[in-house]
XYZ file of N, CA and C in Angstrom:
291
model
N 2.544 -43.692 -7.148
C 3.810 -43.686 -8.282
C 4.335 -42.239 -8.383
N 5.968 -42.481 -8.242
C 6.437 -41.254 -7.861
C 6.660 -40.723 -9.832
N 6.593 -39.409 -9.774
C 6.752 -38.432 -10.940
C 8.313 -38.271 -11.024
N 8.966 -38.273 -12.024
C 10.515 -37.558 -11.950
C 10.206 -35.941 -12.489
N 10.631 -35.415 -11.874
C 11.071 -33.553 -11.543
C 11.880 -33.533 -12.406
N 11.973 -32.619 -13.453
C 12.909 -32.009 -14.219
C 14.157 -31.303 -13.417
N 15.154 -31.308 -13.730
C 16.375 -30.731 -12.926
C 16.691 -28.937 -13.331
N 16.103 -28.197 -12.699
C 16.181 -26.855 -13.374
C 17.769 -26.363 -13.232
N 18.363 -25.860 -14.251
C 19.626 -25.087 -14.144
C 19.407 -23.711 -13.453
N 20.730 -23.795 -12.632
C 20.667 -22.528 -11.978
C 21.592 -21.599 -12.489
N 21.140 -20.653 -12.963
C 21.782 -19.717 -13.786
C 22.559 -18.427 -12.604
N 23.783 -18.061 -12.971
C 24.293 -17.050 -12.302
C 23.894 -15.784 -12.809
N 23.576 -15.101 -12.028
C 23.142 -13.557 -12.457
C 24.321 -12.573 -12.939
N 25.501 -12.912 -12.302
C 26.359 -12.051 -12.262
C 27.228 -12.722 -13.656
N 27.164 -13.362 -14.016
C 27.630 -14.258 -15.479
C 27.040 -13.521 -16.622
N 25.748 -13.128 -16.127
C 25.240 -12.409 -17.709
C 25.789 -10.648 -17.457
N 25.995 -10.081 -16.530
C 26.205 -8.754 -16.938
C 27.811 -8.558 -16.913
N 28.045 -7.360 -17.868
C 29.047 -7.168 -18.187
C 29.983 -6.464 -17.272
N 30.922 -6.430 -16.901
C 31.864 -5.832 -15.804
C 32.009 -4.406 -16.338
N 31.874 -3.438 -15.612
C 31.800 -2.165 -15.769
C 33.205 -1.300 -15.813
N 34.181 -2.099 -14.788
C 35.365 -1.257 -14.367
C 35.108 -0.108 -13.749
N 36.344 0.684 -13.881
C 36.382 1.826 -12.807
C 35.445 3.018 -13.528
N 34.919 3.651 -12.920
C 33.802 4.963 -13.332
C 34.736 6.032 -14.015
N 34.464 6.673 -14.848
C 35.341 7.594 -15.755
C 34.063 8.831 -15.343
N 35.214 10.237 -15.440
C 34.811 11.417 -15.405
C 34.510 11.870 -16.687
N 33.474 12.775 -17.059
C 33.258 13.540 -17.978
C 33.640 15.007 -17.511
N 34.536 15.695 -18.075
C 35.070 17.001 -17.404
C 34.799 18.048 -18.657
N 34.371 19.300 -18.154
C 34.070 20.319 -18.694
C 35.218 21.339 -18.654
N 35.789 21.713 -19.651
C 36.776 22.879 -19.423
C 36.352 24.317 -19.876
N 36.659 25.244 -19.067
C 36.440 26.439 -19.570
C 36.861 26.810 -20.760
N 35.849 27.638 -21.852
C 36.671 28.429 -22.711
C 35.738 29.740 -23.214
N 36.515 30.634 -23.849
C 35.747 31.508 -23.801
C 35.264 31.904 -25.423
N 35.006 31.083 -26.006
C 33.844 31.085 -27.031
C 32.455 30.539 -27.128
N 31.990 30.222 -25.717
C 30.821 30.326 -25.600
C 30.238 30.831 -24.442
N 28.878 31.480 -24.261
C 28.065 32.040 -23.273
C 28.057 31.107 -22.264
N 27.905 31.693 -21.169
C 27.354 31.041 -19.856
C 26.119 30.512 -20.037
N 24.814 31.276 -20.603
C 23.753 30.621 -20.743
C 23.884 29.319 -21.382
N 24.651 29.800 -22.570
C 24.636 28.434 -23.541
C 25.096 26.862 -23.244
N 26.138 27.373 -22.415
C 26.830 26.196 -21.785
C 25.855 25.241 -20.827
N 24.824 26.251 -20.250
C 23.937 25.891 -19.091
C 23.100 24.804 -20.313
N 22.370 25.573 -21.395
C 21.472 24.816 -22.207
C 22.249 23.492 -22.852
N 23.196 23.576 -23.452
C 24.057 22.594 -23.765
C 24.343 21.067 -22.758
N 24.851 21.677 -21.550
C 24.510 20.556 -20.552
C 23.228 19.783 -20.446
N 22.386 20.838 -19.941
C 20.771 20.156 -20.016
C 20.549 19.142 -21.067
N 20.634 19.585 -22.215
C 20.392 18.931 -23.757
C 21.384 17.630 -23.628
N 22.504 17.931 -23.151
C 23.251 16.713 -23.905
C 23.650 15.322 -22.803
N 23.081 15.787 -21.433
C 23.352 14.962 -20.269
C 22.164 14.413 -19.734
N 21.512 13.226 -19.917
C 20.362 12.859 -19.106
C 20.345 13.103 -18.081
N 19.234 13.628 -17.366
C 19.013 14.029 -15.895
C 19.577 15.346 -15.288
N 20.139 15.710 -16.507
C 20.956 17.130 -15.958
C 19.759 18.312 -15.674
N 19.758 18.673 -14.358
C 18.865 19.735 -14.240
C 19.501 20.960 -14.418
N 18.830 22.425 -14.493
C 19.158 23.885 -14.807
C 20.262 24.032 -13.905
N 19.932 23.618 -12.639
C 20.627 24.104 -11.299
C 21.753 23.489 -11.508
N 21.678 22.191 -11.266
C 23.171 21.399 -12.016
C 23.915 21.812 -12.859
N 23.065 21.973 -14.050
C 24.257 22.639 -15.192
C 24.621 24.083 -14.805
N 24.216 24.812 -14.391
C 24.847 26.315 -14.003
C 25.600 25.883 -12.765
N 25.580 24.895 -11.879
C 26.637 24.976 -11.114
C 28.240 24.196 -11.615
N 27.899 23.532 -12.444
C 28.833 22.569 -13.665
C 29.448 23.884 -14.101
N 28.847 24.424 -14.842
C 29.299 25.879 -15.494
C 29.976 26.775 -14.921
N 29.399 27.376 -13.705
C 30.337 28.340 -12.777
C 31.431 27.703 -12.257
N 31.675 26.460 -11.592
C 32.796 25.842 -11.235
C 34.004 25.993 -12.364
N 33.563 25.510 -13.581
C 34.505 25.483 -14.537
C 34.947 26.733 -15.013
N 33.899 27.581 -14.780
C 34.518 29.060 -15.172
C 35.282 29.840 -14.150
N 35.371 29.105 -12.964
C 36.160 29.729 -11.717
C 37.182 28.685 -11.706
N 37.419 27.748 -11.876
C 38.401 26.786 -11.737
C 38.977 26.438 -12.923
N 38.303 26.542 -14.137
C 39.023 26.081 -15.518
C 38.600 24.504 -15.657
N 38.099 24.133 -15.228
C 37.373 22.858 -15.320
C 36.384 22.241 -14.232
N 35.457 21.221 -14.542
C 34.208 20.816 -13.567
C 34.006 19.436 -13.955
N 33.901 18.642 -12.963
C 33.024 17.115 -13.557
C 31.682 17.435 -13.511
N 31.554 16.794 -14.888
C 30.106 16.806 -15.249
C 29.089 15.740 -14.844
N 29.898 14.440 -15.316
C 29.369 13.369 -14.470
C 30.418 12.117 -14.480
N 29.893 11.193 -13.475
C 30.843 9.902 -13.178
C 29.807 8.684 -13.775
N 30.910 8.023 -14.900
C 29.919 6.884 -15.127
C 30.728 5.912 -15.937
N 30.399 4.957 -16.440
C 31.151 4.057 -17.047
C 31.831 4.536 -18.516
N 32.946 3.912 -18.948
C 33.761 4.618 -19.870
C 32.921 4.850 -21.307
N 31.983 4.039 -21.614
C 31.329 3.975 -22.866
C 30.546 5.086 -22.873
N 29.823 5.393 -21.666
C 28.802 6.629 -21.411
C 29.338 7.892 -21.584
N 30.874 7.546 -20.898
C 31.498 8.982 -20.533
C 31.800 9.328 -21.971
N 32.300 8.602 -22.931
C 32.603 8.827 -24.115
C 31.742 9.320 -25.150
N 30.474 8.950 -24.731
C 29.327 9.218 -25.497
C 29.192 10.776 -25.015
N 28.841 11.312 -24.052
C 28.778 12.310 -23.311
C 29.553 13.287 -23.764
N 30.915 12.854 -23.644
C 32.122 13.928 -24.278
C 31.905 14.304 -25.849
N 31.347 13.510 -26.566
C 31.292 13.466 -28.055
C 30.029 14.274 -28.457
N 29.149 14.304 -27.272
C 27.791 15.123 -27.431
C 28.231 16.660 -27.074
N 29.200 16.626 -26.195
C 29.453 18.090 -25.727
C 30.533 18.962 -26.726
N 31.640 17.888 -27.195
C 32.267 18.188 -28.145
C 31.866 19.014 -29.554
N 30.655 17.768 -29.766
C 29.669 18.001 -31.154
C 29.128 19.332 -31.098
N 28.750 20.328 -29.731
C 27.823 21.247 -29.531
C 29.039 22.445 -29.078
N 30.375 22.096 -29.540
C 30.953 23.164 -29.513
C 31.533 23.544 -28.221
N 31.503 22.904 -26.833
C 32.109 22.902 -25.981
C 33.241 21.805 -25.619
N 34.255 22.678 -24.788
C 35.498 22.066 -24.808
C 35.412 20.840 -23.585
N 35.371 19.363 -23.759
C 35.286 18.713 -22.755
C 36.472 17.478 -23.007
N 36.213 16.731 -21.985
C 37.588 15.341 -22.073
C 36.837 14.272 -20.919
N 37.320 13.083 -21.057
C 37.317 12.271 -20.041
C 38.632 11.778 -19.278
N 38.523 11.307 -18.146
C 39.455 10.669 -17.430
C 39.037 9.764 -16.523
N 39.917 8.871 -16.037
C 39.475 7.818 -15.107
C 39.087 8.467 -13.699
N 38.099 8.010 -12.899
C 37.612 8.814 -11.665
C 38.911 8.791 -10.450
């Protein structure tokens, strides 16, 4: 006697994921209101995974060139990081990568 096997629905993995769109850059702008060591500490605390070495490199680039890309990520995360930096008194913005 044959048993009936239930038919399993196939689910698309891509259908469950939100489309992220283009990456956005979080940009740090040079200012004269914050000391260099303070900028490094704020970057380290505000951006997950940011090392002191990378934070110092970003700070020096912003100091020399007037701006530096802190991180590239999807727009909502870029907005969060921009808000964190602005909240700590740094000058930051976001732009499409």
